[in-house]
mmCIF file of C-alpha atoms and ligand atoms in Angstrom:
data_model
loop_
_atom_site.group_PDB
_atom_site.id
_atom_site.type_symbol
_atom_site.label_atom_id
_atom_site.label_comp_id
_atom_site.label_asym_id
_atom_site.label_seq_id
_atom_site.Cartn_x
_atom_site.Cartn_y
_atom_site.Cartn_z
ATOM 1 C CA UNK C 1 48.278 85.912 102.274
ATOM 2 C CA UNK C 2 51.018 83.573 101.076
ATOM 3 C CA UNK C 3 50.486 79.874 101.623
ATOM 4 C CA UNK C 4 52.748 78.129 104.108
ATOM 5 C CA UNK C 5 54.859 75.345 102.593
ATOM 6 C CA UNK C 6 56.868 72.994 104.774
ATOM 7 C CA UNK C 7 58.875 69.885 104.252
ATOM 8 C CA UNK C 8 61.216 67.779 106.325
ATOM 9 C CA UNK C 9 64.110 65.733 105.025
ATOM 10 C CA UNK C 10 65.803 62.835 106.686
ATOM 11 C CA UNK C 11 69.552 63.401 106.829
ATOM 12 C CA UNK C 12 71.223 61.152 104.353
ATOM 13 C CA UNK C 13 74.395 61.469 102.415
ATOM 14 C CA UNK C 14 74.756 60.819 98.741
ATOM 15 C CA UNK C 15 71.626 62.420 97.334
ATOM 16 C CA UNK C 16 70.808 61.373 93.780
ATOM 17 C CA UNK C 17 69.542 63.065 90.644
ATOM 18 C CA UNK C 18 66.251 61.298 91.443
ATOM 19 C CA UNK C 19 66.066 63.070 94.833
ATOM 20 C CA UNK C 20 66.801 66.405 93.184
ATOM 21 C CA UNK C 21 64.329 66.141 90.319
ATOM 22 C CA UNK C 22 61.626 64.338 92.295
ATOM 23 C CA UNK C 23 61.594 66.506 95.405
ATOM 24 C CA UNK C 24 64.242 69.182 95.927
ATOM 25 C CA UNK C 25 63.623 71.073 92.668
ATOM 26 C CA UNK C 26 59.880 71.249 93.335
ATOM 27 C CA UNK C 27 60.535 72.882 96.669
ATOM 28 C CA UNK C 28 63.082 75.302 95.193
ATOM 29 C CA UNK C 29 60.699 76.299 92.382
ATOM 30 C CA UNK C 30 57.851 76.986 94.822
ATOM 31 C CA UNK C 31 59.803 78.707 97.596
ATOM 32 C CA UNK C 32 59.199 82.233 96.267
ATOM 33 C CA UNK C 33 55.435 81.905 96.119
ATOM 34 C CA UNK C 34 55.086 80.623 99.673
ATOM 35 C CA UNK C 35 56.155 81.254 103.210
ATOM 36 C CA UNK C 36 58.555 78.331 103.201
ATOM 37 C CA UNK C 37 60.149 76.102 105.796
ATOM 38 C CA UNK C 38 62.564 73.238 105.308
ATOM 39 C CA UNK C 39 64.119 71.309 108.148
ATOM 40 C CA UNK C 40 66.459 68.401 108.628
ATOM 41 C CA UNK C 41 64.464 65.751 110.465
ATOM 42 C CA UNK C 42 67.243 64.659 112.800
ATOM 43 C CA UNK C 43 64.819 63.512 115.507
ATOM 44 C CA UNK C 44 63.275 61.205 112.928
ATOM 45 C CA UNK C 45 66.755 59.886 112.208
ATOM 46 C CA UNK C 46 67.138 58.433 115.708
ATOM 47 C CA UNK C 47 64.120 56.122 115.360
ATOM 48 C CA UNK C 48 66.792 53.490 114.988
ATOM 49 C CA UNK C 49 70.306 53.684 116.516
ATOM 50 C CA UNK C 50 72.872 55.709 114.572
ATOM 51 C CA UNK C 51 76.567 56.430 114.932
ATOM 52 C CA UNK C 52 76.508 59.914 116.571
ATOM 53 C CA UNK C 53 79.473 61.281 114.636
ATOM 54 C CA UNK C 54 78.085 60.030 111.339
ATOM 55 C CA UNK C 55 74.690 61.527 112.127
ATOM 56 C CA UNK C 56 76.266 64.909 112.786
ATOM 57 C CA UNK C 57 78.177 64.755 109.536
ATOM 58 C CA UNK C 58 75.222 63.716 107.453
ATOM 59 C CA UNK C 59 73.070 66.495 108.928
ATOM 60 C CA UNK C 60 75.695 69.048 107.944
ATOM 61 C CA UNK C 61 76.194 67.523 104.543
ATOM 62 C CA UNK C 62 72.491 67.457 103.902
ATOM 63 C CA UNK C 63 71.998 71.135 104.766
ATOM 64 C CA UNK C 64 74.889 72.135 102.493
ATOM 65 C CA UNK C 65 73.410 70.007 99.720
ATOM 66 C CA UNK C 66 69.958 71.577 99.950
ATOM 67 C CA UNK C 67 71.481 75.046 99.870
ATOM 68 C CA UNK C 68 73.629 74.006 96.904
ATOM 69 C CA UNK C 69 70.494 72.827 95.112
ATOM 70 C CA UNK C 70 68.924 76.259 95.410
ATOM 71 C CA UNK C 71 67.129 76.396 98.759
ATOM 72 C CA UNK C 72 67.607 80.082 99.517
ATOM 73 C CA UNK C 73 67.851 81.052 103.202
ATOM 74 C CA UNK C 74 66.590 84.532 102.294
ATOM 75 C CA UNK C 75 63.320 83.036 101.091
ATOM 76 C CA UNK C 76 63.080 79.863 103.151
ATOM 77 C CA UNK C 77 63.483 79.235 106.862
ATOM 78 C CA UNK C 78 66.112 76.482 107.062
ATOM 79 C CA UNK C 79 66.566 74.724 110.393
ATOM 80 C CA UNK C 80 67.340 71.559 112.284
ATOM 81 C CA UNK C 81 64.358 69.862 113.915
ATOM 82 C CA UNK C 82 66.187 69.199 117.189
ATOM 83 C CA UNK C 83 66.996 72.934 117.544
ATOM 84 C CA UNK C 84 63.296 73.688 117.971
ATOM 85 C CA UNK C 85 62.289 71.872 121.151
ATOM 86 C CA UNK C 86 58.580 72.406 120.467
ATOM 87 C CA UNK C 87 58.687 69.508 117.971
ATOM 88 C CA UNK C 88 59.135 66.953 120.735
ATOM 89 C CA UNK C 89 56.279 68.271 122.848
ATOM 90 C CA UNK C 90 53.924 68.652 119.905
ATOM 91 C CA UNK C 91 54.777 65.153 118.710
ATOM 92 C CA UNK C 92 54.035 63.839 122.201
ATOM 93 C CA UNK C 93 50.649 65.595 122.312
ATOM 94 C CA UNK C 94 49.714 64.283 118.871
ATOM 95 C CA UNK C 95 50.717 60.718 119.806
ATOM 96 C CA UNK C 96 48.118 60.902 122.557
ATOM 97 C CA UNK C 97 45.409 61.865 120.056
ATOM 98 C CA UNK C 98 46.071 58.848 117.883
ATOM 99 C CA UNK C 99 44.500 55.394 117.855
ATOM 100 C CA UNK C 100 46.833 52.393 117.899
ATOM 101 C CA UNK C 101 45.197 51.108 114.717
ATOM 102 C CA UNK C 102 45.855 54.341 112.873
ATOM 103 C CA UNK C 103 49.600 53.891 113.285
ATOM 104 C CA UNK C 104 49.508 50.138 112.890
ATOM 105 C CA UNK C 105 48.100 50.417 109.382
ATOM 106 C CA UNK C 106 50.734 52.843 108.059
ATOM 107 C CA UNK C 107 52.352 51.217 105.026
ATOM 108 C CA UNK C 108 55.865 52.386 105.857
ATOM 109 C CA UNK C 109 55.603 50.964 109.386
ATOM 110 C CA UNK C 110 54.231 47.679 108.102
ATOM 111 C CA UNK C 111 57.111 47.314 105.609
ATOM 112 C CA UNK C 112 59.821 48.282 108.068
ATOM 113 C CA UNK C 113 58.490 46.128 110.897
ATOM 114 C CA UNK C 114 58.384 43.137 108.587
ATOM 115 C CA UNK C 115 62.039 43.661 107.744
ATOM 116 C CA UNK C 116 62.912 43.952 111.458
ATOM 117 C CA UNK C 117 61.368 40.518 112.016
ATOM 118 C CA UNK C 118 62.448 38.666 115.138
ATOM 119 C CA UNK C 119 64.777 41.386 116.411
ATOM 120 C CA UNK C 120 61.712 43.427 117.222
ATOM 121 C CA UNK C 121 60.731 46.765 115.834
ATOM 122 C CA UNK C 122 61.609 50.035 117.602
ATOM 123 C CA UNK C 123 58.746 52.046 119.105
ATOM 124 C CA UNK C 124 60.267 55.069 117.368
ATOM 125 C CA UNK C 125 59.313 53.581 114.042
ATOM 126 C CA UNK C 126 55.749 53.160 115.253
ATOM 127 C CA UNK C 127 55.238 56.719 116.512
ATOM 128 C CA UNK C 128 57.345 58.315 113.779
ATOM 129 C CA UNK C 129 54.232 59.509 111.881
ATOM 130 C CA UNK C 130 52.866 61.421 114.884
ATOM 131 C CA UNK C 131 56.154 63.289 115.239
ATOM 132 C CA UNK C 132 55.725 64.216 111.583
ATOM 133 C CA UNK C 133 52.140 65.290 112.292
ATOM 134 C CA UNK C 134 53.470 67.637 114.965
ATOM 135 C CA UNK C 135 56.145 68.997 112.592
ATOM 136 C CA UNK C 136 53.505 69.966 110.068
ATOM 137 C CA UNK C 137 50.923 71.392 112.478
ATOM 138 C CA UNK C 138 53.386 73.601 114.393
ATOM 139 C CA UNK C 139 53.770 75.963 111.429
ATOM 140 C CA UNK C 140 50.134 76.259 110.264
ATOM 141 C CA UNK C 141 51.215 74.511 107.088
ATOM 142 C CA UNK C 142 48.997 74.592 103.987
ATOM 143 C CA UNK C 143 51.143 72.583 101.554
ATOM 144 C CA UNK C 144 53.491 69.664 102.184
ATOM 145 C CA UNK C 145 55.544 68.649 99.142
ATOM 146 C CA UNK C 146 56.672 65.051 99.613
ATOM 147 C CA UNK C 147 57.246 61.838 97.739
ATOM 148 C CA UNK C 148 54.400 59.392 97.278
ATOM 149 C CA UNK C 149 55.644 57.232 100.157
ATOM 150 C CA UNK C 150 54.863 60.056 102.621
ATOM 151 C CA UNK C 151 51.363 60.843 101.365
ATOM 152 C CA UNK C 152 49.708 58.604 103.951
ATOM 153 C CA UNK C 153 51.464 60.479 106.777
ATOM 154 C CA UNK C 154 50.185 63.832 105.514
ATOM 155 C CA UNK C 155 46.679 62.371 105.289
ATOM 156 C CA UNK C 156 47.022 61.197 108.892
ATOM 157 C CA UNK C 157 47.974 64.779 109.789
ATOM 158 C CA UNK C 158 44.731 66.059 108.277
ATOM 159 C CA UNK C 159 42.668 63.434 110.111
ATOM 160 C CA UNK C 160 44.265 64.160 113.468
ATOM 161 C CA UNK C 161 44.061 67.935 113.046
ATOM 162 C CA UNK C 162 40.398 67.649 112.152
ATOM 163 C CA UNK C 163 39.669 65.425 115.142
ATOM 164 C CA UNK C 164 41.544 67.754 117.489
ATOM 165 C CA UNK C 165 39.702 70.805 116.123
ATOM 166 C CA UNK C 166 36.353 69.083 116.641
ATOM 167 C CA UNK C 167 37.204 68.066 120.179
ATOM 168 C CA UNK C 168 38.877 71.223 121.425
ATOM 169 C CA UNK C 169 37.871 73.977 119.022
ATOM 170 C CA UNK C 170 39.592 75.331 115.964
ATOM 171 C CA UNK C 171 43.348 75.097 116.628
ATOM 172 C CA UNK C 172 45.163 73.628 113.628
ATOM 173 C CA UNK C 173 45.290 74.330 109.893
ATOM 174 C CA UNK C 174 44.545 71.260 107.739
ATOM 175 C CA UNK C 175 47.447 70.649 105.316
ATOM 176 C CA UNK C 176 47.332 69.389 101.730
ATOM 177 C CA UNK C 177 49.893 67.068 100.248
ATOM 178 C CA UNK C 178 51.646 68.146 97.042
ATOM 179 C CA UNK C 179 53.052 65.556 94.668
ATOM 180 C CA UNK C 180 54.650 66.960 91.518
ATOM 181 C CA UNK C 181 53.105 65.770 88.250
ATOM 182 C CA UNK C 182 56.357 65.515 86.222
ATOM 183 C CA UNK C 183 59.532 63.834 87.387
ATOM 184 C CA UNK C 184 58.141 62.343 90.575
ATOM 185 C CA UNK C 185 59.589 59.007 89.633
ATOM 186 C CA UNK C 186 62.988 59.178 88.020
ATOM 187 C CA UNK C 187 63.987 55.612 87.189
ATOM 188 C CA UNK C 188 67.164 53.589 87.287
ATOM 189 C CA UNK C 189 69.086 54.138 84.034
ATOM 190 C CA UNK C 190 69.925 50.459 83.638
ATOM 191 C CA UNK C 191 66.661 49.050 84.891
ATOM 192 C CA UNK C 192 63.902 51.544 84.097
ATOM 193 C CA UNK C 193 61.331 49.473 85.955
ATOM 194 C CA UNK C 194 62.959 50.398 89.278
ATOM 195 C CA UNK C 195 63.247 53.828 90.937
ATOM 196 C CA UNK C 196 66.632 55.567 90.858
ATOM 197 C CA UNK C 197 67.795 54.647 94.344
ATOM 198 C CA UNK C 198 70.814 55.284 96.496
ATOM 199 C CA UNK C 199 71.300 51.580 96.953
ATOM 200 C CA UNK C 200 71.384 50.329 93.423
ATOM 201 C CA UNK C 201 71.770 46.588 92.870
ATOM 202 C CA UNK C 202 73.823 46.968 89.668
ATOM 203 C CA UNK C 203 77.032 48.668 90.893
ATOM 204 C CA UNK C 204 75.344 52.083 90.776
ATOM 205 C CA UNK C 205 75.488 52.129 86.983
ATOM 206 C CA UNK C 206 71.847 53.191 86.905
ATOM 207 C CA UNK C 207 72.096 55.918 89.551
ATOM 208 C CA UNK C 208 73.572 59.393 89.228
ATOM 209 C CA UNK C 209 74.731 61.024 92.447
ATOM 210 C CA UNK C 210 74.711 64.791 92.788
ATOM 211 C CA UNK C 211 78.371 64.795 93.870
ATOM 212 C CA UNK C 212 79.425 62.399 91.141
ATOM 213 C CA UNK C 213 82.343 63.013 88.810
ATOM 214 C CA UNK C 214 80.986 64.592 85.609
ATOM 215 C CA UNK C 215 82.667 62.115 83.257
ATOM 216 C CA UNK C 216 81.201 59.226 85.126
ATOM 217 C CA UNK C 217 77.729 60.822 85.029
ATOM 218 C CA UNK C 218 78.067 61.396 81.285
ATOM 219 C CA UNK C 219 79.010 57.764 80.729
ATOM 220 C CA UNK C 220 75.990 56.569 82.690
ATOM 221 C CA UNK C 221 73.606 58.656 80.563
ATOM 222 C CA UNK C 222 75.264 57.624 77.294
ATOM 223 C CA UNK C 223 74.992 53.943 78.226
ATOM 224 C CA UNK C 224 71.472 54.176 79.671
ATOM 225 C CA UNK C 225 69.281 51.306 78.599
ATOM 226 C CA UNK C 226 66.872 52.182 75.764
ATOM 227 C CA UNK C 227 65.119 50.124 73.090
ATOM 228 C CA UNK C 228 65.322 49.382 69.388
ATOM 229 C CA UNK C 229 62.352 51.507 68.273
ATOM 230 C CA UNK C 230 64.626 54.471 67.634
ATOM 231 C CA UNK C 231 61.991 57.180 68.266
ATOM 232 C CA UNK C 232 62.340 59.821 70.963
ATOM 233 C CA UNK C 233 58.806 59.382 72.228
ATOM 234 C CA UNK C 234 57.310 59.530 75.720
ATOM 235 C CA UNK C 235 55.723 56.116 76.099
ATOM 236 C CA UNK C 236 56.332 54.739 79.560
ATOM 237 C CA UNK C 237 54.975 51.324 78.748
ATOM 238 C CA UNK C 238 56.824 50.495 75.538
ATOM 239 C CA UNK C 239 59.835 52.821 75.897
ATOM 240 C CA UNK C 240 60.492 53.185 79.645
ATOM 241 C CA UNK C 241 64.197 53.998 79.224
ATOM 242 C CA UNK C 242 63.718 56.757 76.668
ATOM 243 C CA UNK C 243 60.709 58.121 78.578
ATOM 244 C CA UNK C 244 62.848 58.330 81.692
ATOM 245 C CA UNK C 245 65.529 60.313 79.842
ATOM 246 C CA UNK C 246 62.831 62.622 78.429
ATOM 247 C CA UNK C 247 61.500 63.201 81.976
ATOM 248 C CA UNK C 248 65.011 64.008 83.190
ATOM 249 C CA UNK C 249 65.589 66.538 80.403
ATOM 250 C CA UNK C 250 62.107 68.068 80.722
ATOM 251 C CA UNK C 251 62.422 68.461 84.464
ATOM 252 C CA UNK C 252 65.911 70.005 84.344
ATOM 253 C CA UNK C 253 65.135 72.518 81.583
ATOM 254 C CA UNK C 254 61.393 73.031 82.226
ATOM 255 C CA UNK C 255 60.752 72.235 78.564
ATOM 256 C CA UNK C 256 57.444 70.525 77.720
ATOM 257 C CA UNK C 257 57.669 66.834 76.868
ATOM 258 C CA UNK C 258 55.947 67.351 73.499
ATOM 259 C CA UNK C 259 58.409 70.028 72.534
ATOM 260 C CA UNK C 260 61.315 67.645 73.178
ATOM 261 C CA UNK C 261 59.614 64.949 71.117
ATOM 262 C CA UNK C 262 59.143 67.415 68.298
ATOM 263 C CA UNK C 263 62.758 68.572 68.283
ATOM 264 C CA UNK C 264 63.944 64.982 67.968
ATOM 265 C CA UNK C 265 61.566 63.838 65.252
ATOM 266 C CA UNK C 266 63.550 61.715 62.797
ATOM 267 C CA UNK C 267 66.707 61.930 64.894
ATOM 268 C CA UNK C 268 68.607 59.156 66.664
ATOM 269 C CA UNK C 269 69.164 58.267 70.311
ATOM 270 C CA UNK C 270 72.864 59.208 70.261
ATOM 271 C CA UNK C 271 72.179 62.889 69.675
ATOM 272 C CA UNK C 272 69.348 62.908 72.185
ATOM 273 C CA UNK C 273 71.425 61.240 74.902
ATOM 274 C CA UNK C 274 74.185 63.745 74.320
ATOM 275 C CA UNK C 275 71.862 66.641 75.095
ATOM 276 C CA UNK C 276 70.582 64.893 78.227
ATOM 277 C CA UNK C 277 74.180 64.254 79.332
ATOM 278 C CA UNK C 278 75.149 67.896 78.673
ATOM 279 C CA UNK C 279 72.232 69.221 80.718
ATOM 280 C CA UNK C 280 72.819 66.768 83.572
ATOM 281 C CA UNK C 281 76.527 67.671 83.703
ATOM 282 C CA UNK C 282 75.764 71.399 83.665
ATOM 283 C CA UNK C 283 73.402 70.888 86.581
ATOM 284 C CA UNK C 284 75.832 68.733 88.576
ATOM 285 C CA UNK C 285 78.622 71.184 87.963
ATOM 286 C CA UNK C 286 76.537 74.040 89.349
ATOM 287 C CA UNK C 287 75.421 72.048 92.390
ATOM 288 C CA UNK C 288 78.968 70.851 93.151
ATOM 289 C CA UNK C 289 80.440 74.347 92.933
ATOM 290 C CA UNK C 290 77.726 75.646 95.263
ATOM 291 C CA UNK C 291 78.210 72.725 97.638
ATOM 292 C CA UNK C 292 81.869 73.521 98.099
ATOM 293 C CA UNK C 293 80.951 77.107 98.869
ATOM 294 C CA UNK C 294 78.328 76.225 101.473
ATOM 295 C CA UNK C 295 80.057 73.256 103.091
ATOM 296 C CA UNK C 296 81.680 75.385 105.761
ATOM 297 C CA UNK C 297 80.619 74.790 109.384
ATOM 298 C CA UNK C 298 80.613 78.517 110.180
ATOM 299 C CA UNK C 299 78.345 79.442 107.273
ATOM 300 C CA UNK C 300 76.002 76.516 107.918
ATOM 301 C CA UNK C 301 75.859 77.190 111.632
ATOM 302 C CA UNK C 302 74.843 80.785 111.060
ATOM 303 C CA UNK C 303 72.060 79.839 108.644
ATOM 304 C CA UNK C 304 70.682 77.092 110.838
ATOM 305 C CA UNK C 305 70.761 79.120 114.058
ATOM 306 C CA UNK C 306 68.963 81.988 112.380
ATOM 307 C CA UNK C 307 66.404 79.533 110.948
ATOM 308 C CA UNK C 308 65.803 77.953 114.361
ATOM 309 C CA UNK C 309 65.178 81.359 115.907
ATOM 310 C CA UNK C 310 62.534 82.230 113.325
ATOM 311 C CA UNK C 311 60.943 78.783 113.390
ATOM 312 C CA UNK C 312 60.773 78.754 117.206
ATOM 313 C CA UNK C 313 58.679 81.902 117.228
ATOM 314 C CA UNK C 314 55.844 80.328 115.250
ATOM 315 C CA UNK C 315 56.247 76.880 116.798
ATOM 316 C CA UNK C 316 55.961 78.342 120.318
ATOM 317 C CA UNK C 317 52.742 80.179 119.479
ATOM 318 C CA UNK C 318 51.063 77.076 118.025
ATOM 319 C CA UNK C 319 52.211 74.846 120.858
ATOM 320 C CA UNK C 320 50.909 77.307 123.453
ATOM 321 C CA UNK C 321 47.597 77.589 121.693
ATOM 322 C CA UNK C 322 47.156 73.817 121.710
ATOM 323 C CA UNK C 323 48.249 73.518 125.341
ATOM 324 C CA UNK C 324 45.744 76.203 126.270
ATOM 325 C CA UNK C 325 42.814 74.428 124.632
ATOM 326 C CA UNK C 326 43.868 71.169 126.288
ATOM 327 C CA UNK C 327 43.788 72.864 129.691
ATOM 328 C CA UNK C 328 47.529 72.465 130.208
ATOM 329 C CA UNK C 329 48.202 76.163 130.594
HETATM 330 N N1 LIG Y 1 59.042 61.409 107.073
HETATM 331 C C1 LIG Y 1 59.660 62.162 106.028
HETATM 332 C C2 LIG Y 1 60.513 61.239 105.165
HETATM 333 O O1 LIG Y 1 60.830 60.175 105.582
HETATM 334 C C3 LIG Y 1 60.495 63.302 106.579
HETATM 335 C C4 LIG Y 1 59.662 64.250 107.377
HETATM 336 C C5 LIG Y 1 59.680 64.397 108.732
HETATM 337 C C6 LIG Y 1 58.714 65.170 106.868
HETATM 338 N N2 LIG Y 1 58.789 65.362 109.114
HETATM 339 C C7 LIG Y 1 58.188 65.867 107.998
HETATM 340 C C8 LIG Y 1 58.266 65.485 105.585
HETATM 341 C C9 LIG Y 1 57.210 66.838 107.846
HETATM 342 C C10 LIG Y 1 57.291 66.469 105.437
HETATM 343 C C11 LIG Y 1 56.760 67.146 106.567
HETATM 344 O O2 LIG Y 1 60.857 61.590 104.075
#
C-alpha cells in the first residue's frame, strides 16, 4: 500500500526560490511514490481579516503556481480546503479534544499573539492548529512534509489522534512529519544569516521570486554575498554565502554537495556563480512558462473541482467514522 502524503499551503502571492526549494520541490519529488494530497488552506487564511477579492486572487495564483512547479493533478489530488466542508466539522471536533494549555504553548501562536499586543489576538489564531489537525486526520495521512515552523502542529496532531484513539477506539492514523535534509533553509543572498523571505529588509536584493525577471535574478546571484576564502566549499559556519549557493545548486540539479565541491576545486567564485545563475534562470523560465499556461480560471476550476470531489469521498468516510465513535450518528 502506498503511503498517504498530505500538505496544506496558505495562499500567498509572490512565492520565492526558498519556498520552491525548501518545500514545493520535496512534495513534487515524492508525489509519485505516495497517494498525495495538496490543498490551499483558505480557511486558515481567514484567521485574520482579509480583503475578499485579494484572497480569491491569491488562492487562484497559488494553485497555478503549484501546478507550474510540477504538482501533477494526475498524481496528486489538488483542492481548496473550503470546497470540502468536512474540514470545518473535523476541526470543530478536534478543538473539543484539546486542552487550552496545548494550544497556548504553540510557538507560532505565542509569537503572533505577542505581535498583536494590545489590539487583542483573534481566536482563529488560537484554534488554527486544531483545524490543521483535522485537515491531516481526515485523509488517514502518514506523511506531512512541512517547514520546521509547522513541526509542532504535526506533533500536536499525533498527540490528539493518539488520545482520541485511546478514548474512543482506533479511529485515526498517526502522521509523521517530514522535513527535507537538504535545502530546508535557503538563505538571503545578501545576508546569509537570515532565511530567504518574501519580506526582505534590503530591497529584495537577497530574495529571488519565482515570477521574477530572469536578468534581475541573474544579477542577484552574481552579486550574492560571499567571502574572501575563494574556495567553493560547503562550510555553513565560515562560508555561509557560498554554502547557500551550493545548497541552491545541489537542490535544483540533485547533484551531491561533494561532487559540486570537487568540480570547483581550484576554480574561482565567478565561474561557480555563473553556473548557479544559469540553473536558477533555467528553472524560473520553466516555471514561468508553465504558470502562464495554467493561470486560466477555466483550467484551474476544472482541476480544483475534480480534486474536491475526490477529497470529499475520503474526508466524508473519516468524519462519519469519528462521529459514529463519538455517538453522534
Ligand atoms: N499551517 C500550515 C502553514 O502555515 C498550512 C497548513 C494548513 C497545513 N493545514 C495543513 C500544512 C495541514 C500541512 C498539513 O504553513
